[in-house]
């Protein structure tokens, strides 16, 4: 049978392995869209992971062009992941390229030609098994062909200390980055060696989309992490088609985690972590220009003015408009279920208590938001609070009695 006029093939969100109770679904209208929330649907990421940073590619760049010899050594590692050298490659696992800078060979392109010729003399299949391309003031190197996805180590030296350097997806600070690299090359900037909270990830994006051309470094996300929210597990949208019919399906506007990692841009608490406890959205609302979700013991608010973005825009620069993910602390499990907007703040209703999300500042931000318990009454989770004008009422039920409580504003 249809579910509220929506064909079963479109209604997977509102059904479970058990028979769905349609009265448990919540309806929330936001702007011109009606959202349907199933509070028993576990919210998850998709299986998509950001790429792993490995040593199948690298970059050497000339910081100073001086007369003298530049040497680059490529040492191939075994394919078994042990990190040991493949001694069948080159000389004891290493091939060496040399180039002499002089008045007649004084550009990066000319040094590239000399190094390429030197490497080919040491390893005849160099052109087919390695990318070796000029990019800005350096040379991008990657295994391919019969050595595709093989990892390698780089060692460089020049006429003076610091004349040439090499990059392997990690630098200590932004000042160590070359001005140009291959399109989509990602680098971790460690900043402080003793803490992870200030780590950031940058990716080089060329202006024209070509592999080797000018561009800029932009902030990106870390390697091997979940970053795409599964829209099939999030509140769905009921929309009206031009012909007057209705469509029901996933809302596709949820923003992904585009910067940082689990330390600098952690997963909001309405999403189930792989291997972690199941998380469910109990209610959705709009408050102070943010879309909000209520879970068992957390309130998650989107970025200010960006209603479908629950991740920070920068992993190292915080702002008042960043999303808010704040817990409710109580001796009993809060079991939050619905909210009501009050003059003093956002009132959160749990099974055994009422809590107020508010701020002492004019701006509601991650640093100013706070939650305090204002009452400890049992509340009926099936009947949300209602406004009576100057007061708010909610229901409390036991097996034999039903009470209505009135909270003064």
Tab-separated table of C-alpha atoms in Angstrom:
chain	number	residue	atom	x	y	z
A	1	UNK	CA	0.000	0.000	0.000
A	2	UNK	CA	1.007	3.611	-0.484
A	3	UNK	CA	2.356	5.539	2.457
A	4	UNK	CA	0.436	8.836	2.580
A	5	UNK	CA	0.128	8.749	-1.202
A	6	UNK	CA	3.800	7.992	-1.767
A	7	UNK	CA	4.669	4.731	-3.516
A	8	UNK	CA	6.488	2.124	-1.364
A	9	UNK	CA	9.557	2.273	-3.618
A	10	UNK	CA	9.988	5.896	-2.541
A	11	UNK	CA	9.233	5.433	1.159
A	12	UNK	CA	12.208	3.427	2.448
A	13	UNK	CA	12.994	6.208	4.909
A	14	UNK	CA	9.686	5.847	6.757
A	15	UNK	CA	9.726	2.053	6.919
A	16	UNK	CA	11.800	-0.312	9.016
A	17	UNK	CA	12.042	-4.070	9.398
A	18	UNK	CA	9.115	-3.670	11.794
A	19	UNK	CA	5.787	-2.177	10.760
A	20	UNK	CA	6.101	1.596	10.758
A	21	UNK	CA	3.847	3.650	13.042
A	22	UNK	CA	3.021	6.716	10.971
A	23	UNK	CA	2.031	8.638	14.106
A	24	UNK	CA	5.693	8.583	15.161
A	25	UNK	CA	6.783	10.561	12.103
A	26	UNK	CA	7.298	14.285	12.581
A	27	UNK	CA	6.437	16.945	10.026
A	28	UNK	CA	8.443	20.163	9.848
A	29	UNK	CA	7.904	22.947	7.328
A	30	UNK	CA	10.892	25.130	6.474
A	31	UNK	CA	10.522	27.870	3.881
A	32	UNK	CA	8.824	26.184	0.905
A	33	UNK	CA	9.795	22.618	1.828
A	34	UNK	CA	8.028	20.117	4.066
A	35	UNK	CA	10.384	17.708	5.841
A	36	UNK	CA	9.381	14.303	7.161
A	37	UNK	CA	11.444	13.097	10.121
A	38	UNK	CA	11.581	9.458	11.205
A	39	UNK	CA	13.009	9.565	14.776
A	40	UNK	CA	13.743	5.839	14.613
A	41	UNK	CA	15.973	6.042	11.541
A	42	UNK	CA	19.676	5.747	12.347
A	43	UNK	CA	21.616	8.611	10.752
A	44	UNK	CA	24.857	7.581	9.038
A	45	UNK	CA	27.603	8.572	6.658
A	46	UNK	CA	27.845	6.901	3.282
A	47	UNK	CA	30.716	4.449	2.801
A	48	UNK	CA	32.729	7.035	0.842
A	49	UNK	CA	36.141	7.833	2.338
A	50	UNK	CA	38.588	10.571	1.419
A	51	UNK	CA	41.671	9.228	-0.420
A	52	UNK	CA	44.614	7.947	1.582
A	53	UNK	CA	47.802	10.000	1.272
A	54	UNK	CA	50.568	7.642	0.172
A	55	UNK	CA	54.093	7.768	-1.189
A	56	UNK	CA	53.242	6.912	-4.806
A	57	UNK	CA	53.845	10.572	-5.704
A	58	UNK	CA	56.166	13.359	-4.624
A	59	UNK	CA	57.495	16.749	-5.572
A	60	UNK	CA	60.951	18.283	-5.717
A	61	UNK	CA	61.306	22.033	-5.991
A	62	UNK	CA	64.186	24.405	-6.480
A	63	UNK	CA	64.276	27.116	-3.830
A	64	UNK	CA	67.428	28.729	-5.211
A	65	UNK	CA	69.070	28.216	-8.593
A	66	UNK	CA	72.823	28.243	-8.013
A	67	UNK	CA	75.737	27.063	-10.116
A	68	UNK	CA	76.632	23.511	-9.137
A	69	UNK	CA	75.269	19.981	-8.999
A	70	UNK	CA	71.689	19.031	-8.091
A	71	UNK	CA	71.123	15.375	-7.172
A	72	UNK	CA	67.800	13.505	-6.840
A	73	UNK	CA	67.562	9.903	-5.615
A	74	UNK	CA	64.449	7.741	-6.075
A	75	UNK	CA	64.320	4.596	-3.904
A	76	UNK	CA	61.556	2.121	-4.746
A	77	UNK	CA	59.797	0.305	-1.898
A	78	UNK	CA	58.536	-3.263	-1.986
A	79	UNK	CA	54.894	-3.720	-2.975
A	80	UNK	CA	54.115	-5.677	0.214
A	81	UNK	CA	53.811	-2.536	2.333
A	82	UNK	CA	56.761	-3.478	4.536
A	83	UNK	CA	58.580	-0.224	3.809
A	84	UNK	CA	61.715	-2.102	2.743
A	85	UNK	CA	63.623	-1.260	-0.417
A	86	UNK	CA	63.044	-3.255	-3.589
A	87	UNK	CA	66.679	-4.169	-4.261
A	88	UNK	CA	65.810	-5.477	-7.743
A	89	UNK	CA	65.212	-1.877	-8.815
A	90	UNK	CA	68.136	0.230	-10.027
A	91	UNK	CA	71.244	-0.090	-7.885
A	92	UNK	CA	70.282	-1.716	-4.584
A	93	UNK	CA	66.788	-0.201	-4.894
A	94	UNK	CA	67.789	3.322	-5.925
A	95	UNK	CA	68.263	5.306	-9.133
A	96	UNK	CA	70.075	8.645	-9.133
A	97	UNK	CA	69.586	11.652	-11.373
A	98	UNK	CA	72.038	14.548	-11.548
A	99	UNK	CA	71.951	17.956	-13.207
A	100	UNK	CA	74.543	20.734	-13.216
A	101	UNK	CA	73.298	24.299	-13.116
A	102	UNK	CA	75.443	26.675	-15.226
A	103	UNK	CA	75.142	29.728	-17.412
A	104	UNK	CA	73.820	27.535	-20.237
A	105	UNK	CA	71.516	25.386	-18.087
A	106	UNK	CA	69.968	27.893	-15.719
A	107	UNK	CA	66.205	27.273	-15.765
A	108	UNK	CA	63.980	24.686	-14.088
A	109	UNK	CA	63.010	23.327	-17.516
A	110	UNK	CA	66.663	22.818	-18.486
A	111	UNK	CA	67.468	21.127	-15.162
A	112	UNK	CA	64.410	18.910	-15.669
A	113	UNK	CA	65.742	17.820	-19.071
A	114	UNK	CA	69.144	16.958	-17.582
A	115	UNK	CA	67.617	15.023	-14.664
A	116	UNK	CA	65.251	13.147	-16.984
A	117	UNK	CA	68.173	12.101	-19.207
A	118	UNK	CA	70.217	11.040	-16.190
A	119	UNK	CA	67.352	8.925	-14.748
A	120	UNK	CA	66.755	7.288	-18.146
A	121	UNK	CA	70.410	6.272	-18.269
A	122	UNK	CA	70.066	4.658	-14.852
A	123	UNK	CA	66.673	3.036	-15.581
A	124	UNK	CA	65.707	2.520	-19.208
A	125	UNK	CA	61.946	2.337	-18.490
A	126	UNK	CA	61.929	5.636	-16.607
A	127	UNK	CA	59.640	7.397	-19.118
A	128	UNK	CA	57.024	4.619	-19.045
A	129	UNK	CA	57.147	3.921	-15.293
A	130	UNK	CA	57.357	7.473	-13.908
A	131	UNK	CA	55.564	10.768	-14.441
A	132	UNK	CA	58.269	13.427	-14.341
A	133	UNK	CA	56.655	16.776	-15.115
A	134	UNK	CA	57.650	20.402	-14.544
A	135	UNK	CA	55.232	22.352	-12.377
A	136	UNK	CA	56.201	25.895	-11.448
A	137	UNK	CA	59.610	25.894	-9.785
A	138	UNK	CA	59.688	22.134	-9.330
A	139	UNK	CA	59.099	18.668	-10.748
A	140	UNK	CA	56.202	16.333	-9.957
A	141	UNK	CA	57.053	12.608	-9.751
A	142	UNK	CA	54.636	9.649	-9.698
A	143	UNK	CA	54.906	5.934	-10.401
A	144	UNK	CA	52.903	4.520	-13.301
A	145	UNK	CA	53.059	1.728	-15.908
A	146	UNK	CA	54.605	-1.456	-14.518
A	147	UNK	CA	55.319	0.407	-11.259
A	148	UNK	CA	51.818	1.867	-10.921
A	149	UNK	CA	50.897	2.632	-7.285
A	150	UNK	CA	54.346	1.623	-6.069
A	151	UNK	CA	55.616	3.767	-3.211
A	152	UNK	CA	59.047	5.358	-3.220
A	153	UNK	CA	61.321	7.586	-1.172
A	154	UNK	CA	62.999	10.792	-2.294
A	155	UNK	CA	66.362	12.273	-1.334
A	156	UNK	CA	67.678	15.552	-2.742
A	157	UNK	CA	70.811	17.682	-2.475
A	158	UNK	CA	72.064	20.857	-4.137
A	159	UNK	CA	74.992	23.272	-4.309
A	160	UNK	CA	73.998	24.659	-0.894
A	161	UNK	CA	71.714	23.711	1.984
A	162	UNK	CA	68.127	24.590	1.138
A	163	UNK	CA	68.749	25.068	-2.582
A	164	UNK	CA	66.403	22.154	-3.369
A	165	UNK	CA	63.719	20.498	-1.278
A	166	UNK	CA	61.273	17.613	-1.533
A	167	UNK	CA	57.632	17.297	-0.488
A	168	UNK	CA	55.789	14.118	0.497
A	169	UNK	CA	52.244	15.204	1.505
A	170	UNK	CA	53.377	16.784	4.781
A	171	UNK	CA	55.081	20.038	5.792
A	172	UNK	CA	55.665	21.733	9.134
A	173	UNK	CA	54.132	25.066	8.168
A	174	UNK	CA	52.542	26.883	5.243
A	175	UNK	CA	55.773	28.723	4.461
A	176	UNK	CA	57.308	25.386	3.366
A	177	UNK	CA	54.813	24.944	0.514
A	178	UNK	CA	55.857	25.493	-3.101
A	179	UNK	CA	54.014	28.161	-5.083
A	180	UNK	CA	52.773	25.626	-7.625
A	181	UNK	CA	52.185	21.893	-7.755
A	182	UNK	CA	50.078	19.334	-9.606
A	183	UNK	CA	46.323	19.905	-9.571
A	184	UNK	CA	44.600	18.244	-6.560
A	185	UNK	CA	47.843	17.464	-4.724
A	186	UNK	CA	46.983	17.375	-1.018
A	187	UNK	CA	49.321	18.266	1.844
A	188	UNK	CA	49.029	18.048	5.614
A	189	UNK	CA	50.343	21.140	7.419
A	190	UNK	CA	51.424	19.993	10.879
A	191	UNK	CA	52.058	23.445	12.430
A	192	UNK	CA	52.760	22.243	16.016
A	193	UNK	CA	54.495	18.879	16.248
A	194	UNK	CA	53.226	18.155	19.775
A	195	UNK	CA	49.483	18.710	19.181
A	196	UNK	CA	46.998	17.706	16.480
A	197	UNK	CA	44.396	20.419	17.088
A	198	UNK	CA	46.120	22.875	14.742
A	199	UNK	CA	46.781	20.478	11.886
A	200	UNK	CA	45.257	21.464	8.571
A	201	UNK	CA	45.016	20.030	5.059
A	202	UNK	CA	45.543	22.013	1.884
A	203	UNK	CA	44.996	21.021	-1.717
A	204	UNK	CA	46.462	22.741	-4.767
A	205	UNK	CA	43.816	23.765	-7.295
A	206	UNK	CA	44.871	25.083	-10.682
A	207	UNK	CA	42.932	28.025	-12.067
A	208	UNK	CA	42.134	26.377	-15.396
A	209	UNK	CA	41.721	22.781	-14.207
A	210	UNK	CA	44.809	21.566	-16.070
A	211	UNK	CA	47.254	19.330	-14.215
A	212	UNK	CA	50.245	21.662	-14.405
A	213	UNK	CA	49.428	25.364	-14.311
A	214	UNK	CA	49.125	28.239	-11.867
A	215	UNK	CA	46.663	28.100	-9.022
A	216	UNK	CA	46.146	28.429	-5.285
A	217	UNK	CA	46.270	26.357	-2.113
A	218	UNK	CA	42.828	25.900	-0.537
A	219	UNK	CA	41.788	24.193	2.674
A	220	UNK	CA	40.625	20.583	2.342
A	221	UNK	CA	39.707	17.510	4.390
A	222	UNK	CA	41.955	14.885	5.921
A	223	UNK	CA	42.712	11.445	4.481
A	224	UNK	CA	40.744	8.248	4.964
A	225	UNK	CA	37.747	9.765	6.774
A	226	UNK	CA	33.988	9.668	6.232
A	227	UNK	CA	32.847	12.954	4.786
A	228	UNK	CA	29.508	12.424	2.986
A	229	UNK	CA	26.280	12.406	5.012
A	230	UNK	CA	23.951	9.672	3.769
A	231	UNK	CA	20.882	11.598	2.593
A	232	UNK	CA	18.879	8.344	2.685
A	233	UNK	CA	19.123	8.380	6.495
A	234	UNK	CA	18.379	12.097	6.954
A	235	UNK	CA	14.961	13.806	7.049
A	236	UNK	CA	13.252	13.508	3.675
A	237	UNK	CA	11.450	16.206	1.710
A	238	UNK	CA	7.890	16.266	0.441
A	239	UNK	CA	7.675	18.588	-2.544
A	240	UNK	CA	4.991	19.608	-5.018
A	241	UNK	CA	5.690	18.954	-8.683
A	242	UNK	CA	4.644	21.364	-11.475
A	243	UNK	CA	1.755	19.043	-12.417
A	244	UNK	CA	0.370	19.150	-8.863
A	245	UNK	CA	1.599	15.708	-7.853
A	246	UNK	CA	3.848	15.095	-4.862
A	247	UNK	CA	7.383	13.738	-4.685
A	248	UNK	CA	8.897	12.264	-1.564
A	249	UNK	CA	12.576	11.472	-1.285
A	250	UNK	CA	15.989	12.340	0.163
A	251	UNK	CA	16.906	16.006	0.526
A	252	UNK	CA	20.112	16.473	-1.444
A	253	UNK	CA	21.304	19.804	-0.026
A	254	UNK	CA	23.147	18.489	3.058
A	255	UNK	CA	26.726	19.771	3.013
A	256	UNK	CA	29.645	17.347	3.322
A	257	UNK	CA	32.721	17.620	5.536
A	258	UNK	CA	35.031	19.527	3.184
A	259	UNK	CA	37.802	20.556	5.596
A	260	UNK	CA	39.635	19.110	8.608
A	261	UNK	CA	39.410	15.717	10.261
A	262	UNK	CA	37.836	14.136	13.333
A	263	UNK	CA	39.915	16.353	15.634
A	264	UNK	CA	39.583	19.728	13.929
A	265	UNK	CA	36.104	19.205	12.396
A	266	UNK	CA	34.465	16.371	14.338
A	267	UNK	CA	31.344	14.473	13.351
A	268	UNK	CA	28.198	16.168	14.722
A	269	UNK	CA	26.469	14.069	17.344
A	270	UNK	CA	23.366	13.284	15.294
A	271	UNK	CA	25.449	11.069	12.970
A	272	UNK	CA	26.354	7.505	13.916
A	273	UNK	CA	30.099	6.959	13.945
A	274	UNK	CA	31.339	3.710	12.346
A	275	UNK	CA	31.518	1.229	15.212
A	276	UNK	CA	29.866	3.692	17.609
A	277	UNK	CA	26.473	3.908	19.294
A	278	UNK	CA	23.485	4.459	17.031
A	279	UNK	CA	22.354	8.090	16.786
A	280	UNK	CA	18.867	9.309	15.885
A	281	UNK	CA	17.337	12.712	15.179
A	282	UNK	CA	14.442	13.176	17.594
A	283	UNK	CA	13.264	16.590	16.446
A	284	UNK	CA	14.154	19.343	13.976
A	285	UNK	CA	13.587	23.084	14.254
A	286	UNK	CA	14.958	26.499	13.302
A	287	UNK	CA	16.419	28.748	15.974
A	288	UNK	CA	18.428	31.977	15.685
A	289	UNK	CA	18.958	31.558	11.929
A	290	UNK	CA	20.194	27.974	12.317
A	291	UNK	CA	18.599	24.617	11.529
A	292	UNK	CA	18.670	22.406	14.591
A	293	UNK	CA	18.524	18.710	15.391
A	294	UNK	CA	17.754	17.145	18.741
A	295	UNK	CA	19.283	13.800	19.706
A	296	UNK	CA	19.212	11.789	22.913
A	297	UNK	CA	21.551	14.141	24.781
A	298	UNK	CA	22.848	16.684	22.241
A	299	UNK	CA	21.633	19.744	20.399
A	300	UNK	CA	23.182	20.276	16.952
A	301	UNK	CA	22.755	23.618	15.204
A	302	UNK	CA	23.891	24.356	11.648
A	303	UNK	CA	26.150	27.197	10.580
A	304	UNK	CA	24.384	30.536	10.935
A	305	UNK	CA	22.588	31.260	7.680
A	306	UNK	CA	23.689	27.947	6.122
A	307	UNK	CA	20.844	25.717	7.229
A	308	UNK	CA	22.131	22.458	5.759
A	309	UNK	CA	25.784	22.736	6.790
A	310	UNK	CA	26.751	21.186	10.144
A	311	UNK	CA	30.526	21.344	9.586
A	312	UNK	CA	32.989	24.202	10.067
A	313	UNK	CA	34.302	26.091	7.060
A	314	UNK	CA	37.865	26.215	8.357
A	315	UNK	CA	39.634	23.714	10.593
A	316	UNK	CA	42.023	26.338	11.976
A	317	UNK	CA	40.023	29.591	11.991
A	318	UNK	CA	36.903	29.530	14.167
A	319	UNK	CA	34.008	31.973	13.854
A	320	UNK	CA	30.773	32.922	15.576
A	321	UNK	CA	28.833	31.462	12.645
A	322	UNK	CA	30.335	27.985	13.074
A	323	UNK	CA	27.937	25.115	13.854
A	324	UNK	CA	27.051	24.389	17.471
A	325	UNK	CA	27.149	20.860	18.889
A	326	UNK	CA	26.426	21.007	22.621
A	327	UNK	CA	25.571	18.316	25.152
A	328	UNK	CA	22.989	18.265	27.930
A	329	UNK	CA	24.574	17.252	31.227
A	330	UNK	CA	22.317	15.644	33.826
A	331	UNK	CA	22.501	12.810	36.341
A	332	UNK	CA	19.648	11.141	34.456
A	333	UNK	CA	19.649	10.475	30.737
A	334	UNK	CA	18.003	13.576	29.226
A	335	UNK	CA	16.151	11.606	26.515
A	336	UNK	CA	15.453	14.825	24.618
A	337	UNK	CA	12.457	14.694	22.321
A	338	UNK	CA	11.095	18.136	21.359
A	339	UNK	CA	11.645	21.890	21.818
A	340	UNK	CA	9.739	25.124	22.235
A	341	UNK	CA	10.986	28.641	21.536
A	342	UNK	CA	10.849	31.011	24.497
A	343	UNK	CA	11.917	34.602	25.056
A	344	UNK	CA	14.756	33.428	27.302
A	345	UNK	CA	16.005	30.836	24.825
A	346	UNK	CA	15.212	27.421	23.389
A	347	UNK	CA	13.458	25.125	25.855
A	348	UNK	CA	14.426	21.464	25.485
A	349	UNK	CA	12.052	18.783	26.747
A	350	UNK	CA	13.376	15.451	27.947
A	351	UNK	CA	11.675	12.498	29.557
A	352	UNK	CA	12.706	13.551	33.074
A	353	UNK	CA	13.636	17.208	32.782
A	354	UNK	CA	13.454	20.525	30.964
A	355	UNK	CA	16.547	22.440	29.854
A	356	UNK	CA	17.184	25.897	28.434
A	357	UNK	CA	19.595	26.562	25.583
A	358	UNK	CA	20.560	30.219	25.801
A	359	UNK	CA	23.415	32.712	25.703
A	360	UNK	CA	24.477	35.693	27.806
A	361	UNK	CA	25.767	37.352	24.646
A	362	UNK	CA	23.947	39.059	21.799
A	363	UNK	CA	25.396	36.385	19.500
A	364	UNK	CA	24.658	32.670	19.766
A	365	UNK	CA	27.935	30.948	18.909
A	366	UNK	CA	29.873	27.781	19.820
A	367	UNK	CA	31.664	29.698	22.591
A	368	UNK	CA	28.623	31.483	24.052
A	369	UNK	CA	25.935	28.778	23.896
A	370	UNK	CA	25.062	27.076	27.185
A	371	UNK	CA	22.418	24.665	28.472
A	372	UNK	CA	20.997	24.791	32.008
A	373	UNK	CA	18.399	22.587	33.631
A	374	UNK	CA	15.295	24.603	34.570
A	375	UNK	CA	12.941	21.889	35.837
A	376	UNK	CA	12.826	18.196	36.607
A	377	UNK	CA	9.308	17.158	35.651
A	378	UNK	CA	8.496	14.032	33.707
A	379	UNK	CA	7.114	14.873	30.273
A	380	UNK	CA	5.068	12.809	27.858
A	381	UNK	CA	7.229	12.240	24.799
A	382	UNK	CA	4.243	11.726	22.474
A	383	UNK	CA	2.675	15.146	23.052
A	384	UNK	CA	4.921	18.170	22.402
A	385	UNK	CA	4.618	21.298	24.489
A	386	UNK	CA	2.192	24.005	23.331
A	387	UNK	CA	2.324	27.756	23.742
A	388	UNK	CA	-0.462	29.385	25.768
A	389	UNK	CA	0.687	32.888	24.981
A	390	UNK	CA	2.518	34.064	28.076
A	391	UNK	CA	3.177	30.511	29.288
A	392	UNK	CA	4.022	27.087	27.871
A	393	UNK	CA	2.244	23.864	28.790
A	394	UNK	CA	3.321	20.245	28.559
A	395	UNK	CA	1.799	16.916	29.531
A	396	UNK	CA	3.052	14.357	32.060
A	397	UNK	CA	1.535	10.880	32.121
A	398	UNK	CA	1.687	7.885	34.418
A	399	UNK	CA	-0.222	4.625	34.244
A	400	UNK	CA	-3.111	6.118	36.226
A	401	UNK	CA	-2.886	9.903	35.870
A	402	UNK	CA	-2.391	12.667	33.347
A	403	UNK	CA	-1.104	16.072	34.440
A	404	UNK	CA	-0.576	19.334	32.628
A	405	UNK	CA	2.305	21.524	33.748
A	406	UNK	CA	2.567	25.190	32.918
A	407	UNK	CA	5.941	26.895	32.694
A	408	UNK	CA	6.037	30.647	33.219
A	409	UNK	CA	8.080	32.578	30.659
